[in-house]
């Protein structure tokens, strides 16, 4: 494995890889973080302050600067057991302008994060939860460098429930939820109202209910991500196969068949 090589040798190898291959290589090791600018095709490899961990989660955002426009930042957060079997929380900010990390030591980590981050405007959002409030919408404000939270349109205190987050047209958030332990055949998707930098998050009246029996689909219990077409009320979700975690299935939920990850139509 490339992640077993010395850092200097790994860097030399990766520096010679064509840009089009970087997206595949970024998941091969746990010592490198790469950021890709989709508008220019440029990439930046970011070295850790100490090390990256497999259970890290990240947020990407920016603050407005009068001199240089957007000043981008990365939030890195991790919650793990150290060598003494103690739980340790780490929070760090990476500044693109200075190419440096700094530690945020004024946070605690008493919640779980259940979804990938969804960057929207200047903030990043996640589905998170704790024993007291159940699931909620967690966000990080990169201007104030503070966490905050909003209520979700559903109540859940079950960590086994499926919950996923998606950004819609770079102006709204949608959240997907399924009750796993209740063996529900339904999946529901909610949508926020339009979000800008002056209006707080609120939920619209849009609710899309997906009935697996109607679509002749097996239960989708491991949704990794999804996309929502608000106008046509169609969702496409990717589901990690329970029996084979290396296999991802893609379900266009307006049809009676589904796609595997290479796009081959399946019966």
PDB file of C-alpha atoms in Angstrom:
ATOM      1  CA  UNK A   1       0.000   0.000   0.000  1.00  0.00           C
ATOM      2  CA  UNK A   2       1.199   3.507  -0.824  1.00  0.00           C
ATOM      3  CA  UNK A   3       0.224   4.663   2.683  1.00  0.00           C
ATOM      4  CA  UNK A   4       2.938   2.374   4.109  1.00  0.00           C
ATOM      5  CA  UNK A   5       5.715   4.256   2.303  1.00  0.00           C
ATOM      6  CA  UNK A   6       7.816   7.001   3.924  1.00  0.00           C
ATOM      7  CA  UNK A   7       6.201  10.448   3.612  1.00  0.00           C
ATOM      8  CA  UNK A   8       8.921  11.900   1.374  1.00  0.00           C
ATOM      9  CA  UNK A   9       8.768   8.960  -1.050  1.00  0.00           C
ATOM     10  CA  UNK A  10       4.963   9.024  -1.096  1.00  0.00           C
ATOM     11  CA  UNK A  11       4.996  12.745  -1.901  1.00  0.00           C
ATOM     12  CA  UNK A  12       7.444  12.172  -4.747  1.00  0.00           C
ATOM     13  CA  UNK A  13       5.249   9.436  -6.253  1.00  0.00           C
ATOM     14  CA  UNK A  14       2.016  11.411  -5.928  1.00  0.00           C
ATOM     15  CA  UNK A  15       3.592  14.538  -7.430  1.00  0.00           C
ATOM     16  CA  UNK A  16       4.071  12.612 -10.682  1.00  0.00           C
ATOM     17  CA  UNK A  17       0.478  11.389 -10.933  1.00  0.00           C
ATOM     18  CA  UNK A  18      -1.676  13.078 -13.631  1.00  0.00           C
ATOM     19  CA  UNK A  19      -4.360  15.377 -12.233  1.00  0.00           C
ATOM     20  CA  UNK A  20      -7.195  13.266 -13.633  1.00  0.00           C
ATOM     21  CA  UNK A  21      -6.142  10.393 -11.359  1.00  0.00           C
ATOM     22  CA  UNK A  22      -5.942  12.293  -8.083  1.00  0.00           C
ATOM     23  CA  UNK A  23      -9.555  11.674  -7.105  1.00  0.00           C
ATOM     24  CA  UNK A  24      -8.907   7.950  -7.067  1.00  0.00           C
ATOM     25  CA  UNK A  25      -5.632   8.168  -5.189  1.00  0.00           C
ATOM     26  CA  UNK A  26      -6.864  10.379  -2.376  1.00  0.00           C
ATOM     27  CA  UNK A  27      -8.594   7.435  -0.688  1.00  0.00           C
ATOM     28  CA  UNK A  28      -5.604   5.080  -0.894  1.00  0.00           C
ATOM     29  CA  UNK A  29      -3.697   6.517   2.040  1.00  0.00           C
ATOM     30  CA  UNK A  30      -4.532   8.283   5.289  1.00  0.00           C
ATOM     31  CA  UNK A  31      -1.621  10.739   5.356  1.00  0.00           C
ATOM     32  CA  UNK A  32      -2.676  13.166   2.619  1.00  0.00           C
ATOM     33  CA  UNK A  33      -5.573  15.537   2.054  1.00  0.00           C
ATOM     34  CA  UNK A  34      -6.271  16.903  -1.429  1.00  0.00           C
ATOM     35  CA  UNK A  35      -8.549  19.792  -2.409  1.00  0.00           C
ATOM     36  CA  UNK A  36      -9.759  20.046  -5.993  1.00  0.00           C
ATOM     37  CA  UNK A  37     -11.010  23.290  -7.594  1.00  0.00           C
ATOM     38  CA  UNK A  38     -13.670  22.096 -10.052  1.00  0.00           C
ATOM     39  CA  UNK A  39     -13.713  25.428 -11.926  1.00  0.00           C
ATOM     40  CA  UNK A  40      -9.991  25.425 -12.748  1.00  0.00           C
ATOM     41  CA  UNK A  41      -9.043  21.771 -12.352  1.00  0.00           C
ATOM     42  CA  UNK A  42      -6.284  22.756  -9.920  1.00  0.00           C
ATOM     43  CA  UNK A  43      -5.444  20.638  -6.894  1.00  0.00           C
ATOM     44  CA  UNK A  44      -3.622  21.289  -3.652  1.00  0.00           C
ATOM     45  CA  UNK A  45      -2.094  18.588  -1.461  1.00  0.00           C
ATOM     46  CA  UNK A  46      -2.276  19.563   2.204  1.00  0.00           C
ATOM     47  CA  UNK A  47       0.069  18.167   4.820  1.00  0.00           C
ATOM     48  CA  UNK A  48      -1.283  17.513   8.327  1.00  0.00           C
ATOM     49  CA  UNK A  49      -0.139  19.355  11.432  1.00  0.00           C
ATOM     50  CA  UNK A  50       0.424  15.971  13.086  1.00  0.00           C
ATOM     51  CA  UNK A  51      -1.413  13.261  11.125  1.00  0.00           C
ATOM     52  CA  UNK A  52      -4.739  12.618   9.446  1.00  0.00           C
ATOM     53  CA  UNK A  53      -6.971   9.854  10.794  1.00  0.00           C
ATOM     54  CA  UNK A  54      -9.454   7.531   9.115  1.00  0.00           C
ATOM     55  CA  UNK A  55     -12.298   8.874  11.266  1.00  0.00           C
ATOM     56  CA  UNK A  56     -11.656  12.561  10.511  1.00  0.00           C
ATOM     57  CA  UNK A  57     -14.501  14.656   9.162  1.00  0.00           C
ATOM     58  CA  UNK A  58     -14.015  17.919   7.302  1.00  0.00           C
ATOM     59  CA  UNK A  59     -15.812  21.128   6.475  1.00  0.00           C
ATOM     60  CA  UNK A  60     -14.978  23.644   3.742  1.00  0.00           C
ATOM     61  CA  UNK A  61     -15.991  27.288   3.990  1.00  0.00           C
ATOM     62  CA  UNK A  62     -14.799  30.839   3.632  1.00  0.00           C
ATOM     63  CA  UNK A  63     -14.864  34.324   5.087  1.00  0.00           C
ATOM     64  CA  UNK A  64     -15.255  37.499   3.057  1.00  0.00           C
ATOM     65  CA  UNK A  65     -12.130  39.629   2.746  1.00  0.00           C
ATOM     66  CA  UNK A  66     -12.202  43.166   1.316  1.00  0.00           C
ATOM     67  CA  UNK A  67      -8.695  42.801  -0.072  1.00  0.00           C
ATOM     68  CA  UNK A  68      -8.817  39.309  -1.592  1.00  0.00           C
ATOM     69  CA  UNK A  69     -12.504  38.326  -1.822  1.00  0.00           C
ATOM     70  CA  UNK A  70     -13.164  34.872  -0.374  1.00  0.00           C
ATOM     71  CA  UNK A  71     -10.598  33.559   2.116  1.00  0.00           C
ATOM     72  CA  UNK A  72     -11.076  29.783   2.223  1.00  0.00           C
ATOM     73  CA  UNK A  73     -10.622  27.536   5.255  1.00  0.00           C
ATOM     74  CA  UNK A  74     -10.890  23.844   6.134  1.00  0.00           C
ATOM     75  CA  UNK A  75     -12.200  22.546   9.455  1.00  0.00           C
ATOM     76  CA  UNK A  76     -10.794  19.194  10.560  1.00  0.00           C
ATOM     77  CA  UNK A  77     -12.447  17.379  13.450  1.00  0.00           C
ATOM     78  CA  UNK A  78     -11.728  13.976  14.933  1.00  0.00           C
ATOM     79  CA  UNK A  79     -12.860  11.979  17.963  1.00  0.00           C
ATOM     80  CA  UNK A  80     -10.789   8.902  18.789  1.00  0.00           C
ATOM     81  CA  UNK A  81      -9.246   6.759  21.543  1.00  0.00           C
ATOM     82  CA  UNK A  82      -5.593   7.469  22.265  1.00  0.00           C
ATOM     83  CA  UNK A  83      -2.965   4.955  23.393  1.00  0.00           C
ATOM     84  CA  UNK A  84      -4.226   5.312  26.972  1.00  0.00           C
ATOM     85  CA  UNK A  85      -7.740   4.303  25.803  1.00  0.00           C
ATOM     86  CA  UNK A  86      -9.051   7.803  26.522  1.00  0.00           C
ATOM     87  CA  UNK A  87     -11.417   9.605  24.153  1.00  0.00           C
ATOM     88  CA  UNK A  88      -9.745  12.641  22.577  1.00  0.00           C
ATOM     89  CA  UNK A  89     -11.370  15.390  20.492  1.00  0.00           C
ATOM     90  CA  UNK A  90      -9.333  17.369  17.966  1.00  0.00           C
ATOM     91  CA  UNK A  91     -10.407  20.511  16.103  1.00  0.00           C
ATOM     92  CA  UNK A  92      -8.149  22.367  13.672  1.00  0.00           C
ATOM     93  CA  UNK A  93      -8.482  25.087  11.030  1.00  0.00           C
ATOM     94  CA  UNK A  94      -6.406  25.164   7.850  1.00  0.00           C
ATOM     95  CA  UNK A  95      -5.896  28.588   6.224  1.00  0.00           C
ATOM     96  CA  UNK A  96      -5.395  28.457   2.451  1.00  0.00           C
ATOM     97  CA  UNK A  97      -3.782  31.908   2.395  1.00  0.00           C
ATOM     98  CA  UNK A  98      -0.991  31.053   4.834  1.00  0.00           C
ATOM     99  CA  UNK A  99      -0.854  27.271   4.209  1.00  0.00           C
ATOM    100  CA  UNK A 100      -0.931  26.663   7.979  1.00  0.00           C
ATOM    101  CA  UNK A 101      -2.969  24.757  10.560  1.00  0.00           C
ATOM    102  CA  UNK A 102      -4.004  26.122  13.951  1.00  0.00           C
ATOM    103  CA  UNK A 103      -5.666  24.322  16.841  1.00  0.00           C
ATOM    104  CA  UNK A 104      -9.138  25.214  18.126  1.00  0.00           C
ATOM    105  CA  UNK A 105      -9.010  24.171  21.770  1.00  0.00           C
ATOM    106  CA  UNK A 106     -12.286  25.670  23.005  1.00  0.00           C
ATOM    107  CA  UNK A 107     -14.682  22.944  21.751  1.00  0.00           C
ATOM    108  CA  UNK A 108     -15.978  19.733  23.242  1.00  0.00           C
ATOM    109  CA  UNK A 109     -17.167  16.722  21.255  1.00  0.00           C
ATOM    110  CA  UNK A 110     -20.225  15.193  22.911  1.00  0.00           C
ATOM    111  CA  UNK A 111     -22.184  14.308  19.771  1.00  0.00           C
ATOM    112  CA  UNK A 112     -21.984  11.897  16.846  1.00  0.00           C
ATOM    113  CA  UNK A 113     -21.794  12.926  13.178  1.00  0.00           C
ATOM    114  CA  UNK A 114     -23.930  10.757  10.875  1.00  0.00           C
ATOM    115  CA  UNK A 115     -23.474  12.323   7.424  1.00  0.00           C
ATOM    116  CA  UNK A 116     -20.850  13.796   5.150  1.00  0.00           C
ATOM    117  CA  UNK A 117     -20.532  17.570   5.270  1.00  0.00           C
ATOM    118  CA  UNK A 118     -22.544  19.763   2.907  1.00  0.00           C
ATOM    119  CA  UNK A 119     -20.811  23.102   2.173  1.00  0.00           C
ATOM    120  CA  UNK A 120     -23.287  25.892   1.430  1.00  0.00           C
ATOM    121  CA  UNK A 121     -22.459  29.596   1.224  1.00  0.00           C
ATOM    122  CA  UNK A 122     -19.889  30.249   3.957  1.00  0.00           C
ATOM    123  CA  UNK A 123     -20.776  27.333   6.240  1.00  0.00           C
ATOM    124  CA  UNK A 124     -20.673  23.527   6.281  1.00  0.00           C
ATOM    125  CA  UNK A 125     -23.586  21.417   7.540  1.00  0.00           C
ATOM    126  CA  UNK A 126     -23.870  17.842   8.891  1.00  0.00           C
ATOM    127  CA  UNK A 127     -26.535  15.591  10.384  1.00  0.00           C
ATOM    128  CA  UNK A 128     -25.405  14.964  13.966  1.00  0.00           C
ATOM    129  CA  UNK A 129     -26.958  13.877  17.240  1.00  0.00           C
ATOM    130  CA  UNK A 130     -26.618  13.278  20.966  1.00  0.00           C
ATOM    131  CA  UNK A 131     -28.557  11.509  23.715  1.00  0.00           C
ATOM    132  CA  UNK A 132     -30.336  14.653  24.888  1.00  0.00           C
ATOM    133  CA  UNK A 133     -31.569  16.177  21.606  1.00  0.00           C
ATOM    134  CA  UNK A 134     -31.501  13.210  19.252  1.00  0.00           C
ATOM    135  CA  UNK A 135     -30.569  14.039  15.670  1.00  0.00           C
ATOM    136  CA  UNK A 136     -30.093  17.675  14.644  1.00  0.00           C
ATOM    137  CA  UNK A 137     -28.507  19.793  11.917  1.00  0.00           C
ATOM    138  CA  UNK A 138     -24.977  20.752  12.965  1.00  0.00           C
ATOM    139  CA  UNK A 139     -23.167  23.588  11.200  1.00  0.00           C
ATOM    140  CA  UNK A 140     -19.849  25.388  11.445  1.00  0.00           C
ATOM    141  CA  UNK A 141     -19.687  29.157  10.899  1.00  0.00           C
ATOM    142  CA  UNK A 142     -16.268  29.889   9.386  1.00  0.00           C
ATOM    143  CA  UNK A 143     -16.545  33.630  10.044  1.00  0.00           C
ATOM    144  CA  UNK A 144     -17.104  33.268  13.792  1.00  0.00           C
ATOM    145  CA  UNK A 145     -15.379  29.863  13.953  1.00  0.00           C
ATOM    146  CA  UNK A 146     -18.200  28.483  16.054  1.00  0.00           C
ATOM    147  CA  UNK A 147     -20.537  25.493  15.856  1.00  0.00           C
ATOM    148  CA  UNK A 148     -24.296  25.877  15.911  1.00  0.00           C
ATOM    149  CA  UNK A 149     -27.318  23.675  15.329  1.00  0.00           C
ATOM    150  CA  UNK A 150     -30.842  23.716  13.926  1.00  0.00           C
ATOM    151  CA  UNK A 151     -33.711  21.281  14.512  1.00  0.00           C
ATOM    152  CA  UNK A 152     -34.464  18.710  11.837  1.00  0.00           C
ATOM    153  CA  UNK A 153     -38.020  18.261  10.482  1.00  0.00           C
ATOM    154  CA  UNK A 154     -38.186  14.819  12.116  1.00  0.00           C
ATOM    155  CA  UNK A 155     -37.423  13.374  15.545  1.00  0.00           C
ATOM    156  CA  UNK A 156     -34.986  10.509  15.967  1.00  0.00           C
ATOM    157  CA  UNK A 157     -32.995   9.233  18.936  1.00  0.00           C
ATOM    158  CA  UNK A 158     -31.859   6.116  17.089  1.00  0.00           C
ATOM    159  CA  UNK A 159     -28.227   6.121  15.961  1.00  0.00           C
ATOM    160  CA  UNK A 160     -29.017   3.237  13.586  1.00  0.00           C
ATOM    161  CA  UNK A 161     -31.393   5.345  11.495  1.00  0.00           C
ATOM    162  CA  UNK A 162     -30.282   6.303   7.998  1.00  0.00           C
ATOM    163  CA  UNK A 163     -29.631  10.036   7.678  1.00  0.00           C
ATOM    164  CA  UNK A 164     -27.934  11.834   4.799  1.00  0.00           C
ATOM    165  CA  UNK A 165     -27.492  15.427   3.648  1.00  0.00           C
ATOM    166  CA  UNK A 166     -27.337  17.019   0.196  1.00  0.00           C
ATOM    167  CA  UNK A 167     -26.968  20.524  -1.272  1.00  0.00           C
ATOM    168  CA  UNK A 168     -29.584  21.570  -3.860  1.00  0.00           C
ATOM    169  CA  UNK A 169     -28.597  24.080  -6.569  1.00  0.00           C
ATOM    170  CA  UNK A 170     -26.110  25.715  -4.194  1.00  0.00           C
ATOM    171  CA  UNK A 171     -28.950  27.498  -2.407  1.00  0.00           C
ATOM    172  CA  UNK A 172     -30.834  24.904  -0.316  1.00  0.00           C
ATOM    173  CA  UNK A 173     -30.209  21.835   1.833  1.00  0.00           C
ATOM    174  CA  UNK A 174     -32.109  18.559   1.740  1.00  0.00           C
ATOM    175  CA  UNK A 175     -32.042  15.786   4.324  1.00  0.00           C
ATOM    176  CA  UNK A 176     -32.942  12.112   3.889  1.00  0.00           C
ATOM    177  CA  UNK A 177     -34.175   9.925   6.748  1.00  0.00           C
ATOM    178  CA  UNK A 178     -35.280   6.322   7.165  1.00  0.00           C
ATOM    179  CA  UNK A 179     -36.303   4.520  10.368  1.00  0.00           C
ATOM    180  CA  UNK A 180     -34.200   1.369  10.309  1.00  0.00           C
ATOM    181  CA  UNK A 181     -35.210  -0.488  13.478  1.00  0.00           C
ATOM    182  CA  UNK A 182     -38.899   0.016  12.707  1.00  0.00           C
ATOM    183  CA  UNK A 183     -38.354  -1.876   9.429  1.00  0.00           C
ATOM    184  CA  UNK A 184     -39.987   0.973   7.542  1.00  0.00           C
ATOM    185  CA  UNK A 185     -40.463   0.625   3.780  1.00  0.00           C
ATOM    186  CA  UNK A 186     -40.480   4.396   3.443  1.00  0.00           C
ATOM    187  CA  UNK A 187     -37.718   6.929   3.055  1.00  0.00           C
ATOM    188  CA  UNK A 188     -38.497  10.638   3.395  1.00  0.00           C
ATOM    189  CA  UNK A 189     -36.632  13.654   2.031  1.00  0.00           C
ATOM    190  CA  UNK A 190     -37.158  17.203   3.298  1.00  0.00           C
ATOM    191  CA  UNK A 191     -35.978  20.500   1.803  1.00  0.00           C
ATOM    192  CA  UNK A 192     -35.048  23.823   3.383  1.00  0.00           C
ATOM    193  CA  UNK A 193     -36.114  27.193   2.114  1.00  0.00           C
ATOM    194  CA  UNK A 194     -33.514  29.162   0.175  1.00  0.00           C
ATOM    195  CA  UNK A 195     -30.539  30.031   2.361  1.00  0.00           C
ATOM    196  CA  UNK A 196     -28.429  33.151   2.013  1.00  0.00           C
ATOM    197  CA  UNK A 197     -25.935  34.855   4.297  1.00  0.00           C
ATOM    198  CA  UNK A 198     -28.605  36.860   6.137  1.00  0.00           C
ATOM    199  CA  UNK A 199     -31.437  34.326   6.488  1.00  0.00           C
ATOM    200  CA  UNK A 200     -31.307  31.441   8.940  1.00  0.00           C
ATOM    201  CA  UNK A 201     -32.213  27.909   7.977  1.00  0.00           C
ATOM    202  CA  UNK A 202     -35.899  26.977   7.893  1.00  0.00           C
ATOM    203  CA  UNK A 203     -37.753  23.999   6.429  1.00  0.00           C
ATOM    204  CA  UNK A 204     -40.122  24.290   3.465  1.00  0.00           C
ATOM    205  CA  UNK A 205     -43.339  22.327   2.957  1.00  0.00           C
ATOM    206  CA  UNK A 206     -41.596  20.069   0.418  1.00  0.00           C
ATOM    207  CA  UNK A 207     -41.557  16.406   1.493  1.00  0.00           C
ATOM    208  CA  UNK A 208     -40.736  13.535  -0.878  1.00  0.00           C
ATOM    209  CA  UNK A 209     -41.787  10.076   0.334  1.00  0.00           C
ATOM    210  CA  UNK A 210     -40.201   7.038  -1.322  1.00  0.00           C
ATOM    211  CA  UNK A 211     -42.050   3.723  -0.899  1.00  0.00           C
ATOM    212  CA  UNK A 212     -39.794   0.746  -1.699  1.00  0.00           C
ATOM    213  CA  UNK A 213     -42.780  -1.508  -2.392  1.00  0.00           C
ATOM    214  CA  UNK A 214     -43.997   0.897  -5.075  1.00  0.00           C
ATOM    215  CA  UNK A 215     -40.637   0.855  -6.851  1.00  0.00           C
ATOM    216  CA  UNK A 216     -40.083  -2.885  -6.382  1.00  0.00           C
ATOM    217  CA  UNK A 217     -36.767  -2.190  -4.664  1.00  0.00           C
ATOM    218  CA  UNK A 218     -35.036  -3.911  -1.765  1.00  0.00           C
ATOM    219  CA  UNK A 219     -34.709  -1.854   1.405  1.00  0.00           C
ATOM    220  CA  UNK A 220     -32.047   0.817   1.095  1.00  0.00           C
ATOM    221  CA  UNK A 221     -30.458   0.975   4.540  1.00  0.00           C
ATOM    222  CA  UNK A 222     -26.951   2.315   3.900  1.00  0.00           C
ATOM    223  CA  UNK A 223     -27.427   5.539   1.931  1.00  0.00           C
ATOM    224  CA  UNK A 224     -24.052   7.218   1.471  1.00  0.00           C
ATOM    225  CA  UNK A 225     -25.275  10.199  -0.571  1.00  0.00           C
ATOM    226  CA  UNK A 226     -28.194  11.410  -2.646  1.00  0.00           C
ATOM    227  CA  UNK A 227     -29.254  14.098  -5.118  1.00  0.00           C
ATOM    228  CA  UNK A 228     -32.649  15.777  -5.250  1.00  0.00           C
ATOM    229  CA  UNK A 229     -34.448  17.279  -8.256  1.00  0.00           C
ATOM    230  CA  UNK A 230     -36.924  19.566  -6.523  1.00  0.00           C
ATOM    231  CA  UNK A 231     -38.858  20.527  -9.658  1.00  0.00           C
ATOM    232  CA  UNK A 232     -39.518  16.975 -10.856  1.00  0.00           C
ATOM    233  CA  UNK A 233     -39.664  15.489  -7.336  1.00  0.00           C
ATOM    234  CA  UNK A 234     -37.094  12.838  -8.181  1.00  0.00           C
ATOM    235  CA  UNK A 235     -34.238  11.626  -5.974  1.00  0.00           C
ATOM    236  CA  UNK A 236     -31.169   9.562  -6.836  1.00  0.00           C
ATOM    237  CA  UNK A 237     -29.357   7.881  -3.960  1.00  0.00           C
ATOM    238  CA  UNK A 238     -26.271   5.701  -3.642  1.00  0.00           C
ATOM    239  CA  UNK A 239     -26.476   2.757  -1.257  1.00  0.00           C
ATOM    240  CA  UNK A 240     -23.513   0.806   0.128  1.00  0.00           C
ATOM    241  CA  UNK A 241     -24.167  -2.911  -0.263  1.00  0.00           C
ATOM    242  CA  UNK A 242     -24.638  -4.537   3.165  1.00  0.00           C
ATOM    243  CA  UNK A 243     -22.965  -7.757   1.988  1.00  0.00           C
ATOM    244  CA  UNK A 244     -20.140  -6.054   0.071  1.00  0.00           C
ATOM    245  CA  UNK A 245     -18.988  -2.647   1.341  1.00  0.00           C
ATOM    246  CA  UNK A 246     -16.863  -2.178  -1.794  1.00  0.00           C
ATOM    247  CA  UNK A 247     -20.004  -2.197  -3.948  1.00  0.00           C
ATOM    248  CA  UNK A 248     -22.236   0.856  -4.229  1.00  0.00           C
ATOM    249  CA  UNK A 249     -25.652   0.790  -5.903  1.00  0.00           C
ATOM    250  CA  UNK A 250     -27.283   3.889  -7.401  1.00  0.00           C
ATOM    251  CA  UNK A 251     -31.090   4.149  -7.320  1.00  0.00           C
ATOM    252  CA  UNK A 252     -32.948   6.612  -9.592  1.00  0.00           C
ATOM    253  CA  UNK A 253     -36.198   6.643  -7.637  1.00  0.00           C
ATOM    254  CA  UNK A 254     -38.429   7.559 -10.558  1.00  0.00           C
ATOM    255  CA  UNK A 255     -38.007   4.179 -12.272  1.00  0.00           C
ATOM    256  CA  UNK A 256     -38.688   0.534 -11.497  1.00  0.00           C
ATOM    257  CA  UNK A 257     -35.089  -0.551 -11.934  1.00  0.00           C
ATOM    258  CA  UNK A 258     -31.850   0.560 -10.347  1.00  0.00           C
ATOM    259  CA  UNK A 259     -28.242   1.102 -11.409  1.00  0.00           C
ATOM    260  CA  UNK A 260     -25.069  -0.273  -9.961  1.00  0.00           C
ATOM    261  CA  UNK A 261     -22.080   2.004  -9.532  1.00  0.00           C
ATOM    262  CA  UNK A 262     -20.828   1.500 -13.106  1.00  0.00           C
ATOM    263  CA  UNK A 263     -24.190   2.454 -14.582  1.00  0.00           C
ATOM    264  CA  UNK A 264     -25.306  -0.997 -15.792  1.00  0.00           C
ATOM    265  CA  UNK A 265     -29.077  -1.468 -15.692  1.00  0.00           C
ATOM    266  CA  UNK A 266     -30.059  -4.261 -13.321  1.00  0.00           C
ATOM    267  CA  UNK A 267     -33.273  -6.272 -13.117  1.00  0.00           C
TER     268      UNK A 267
END
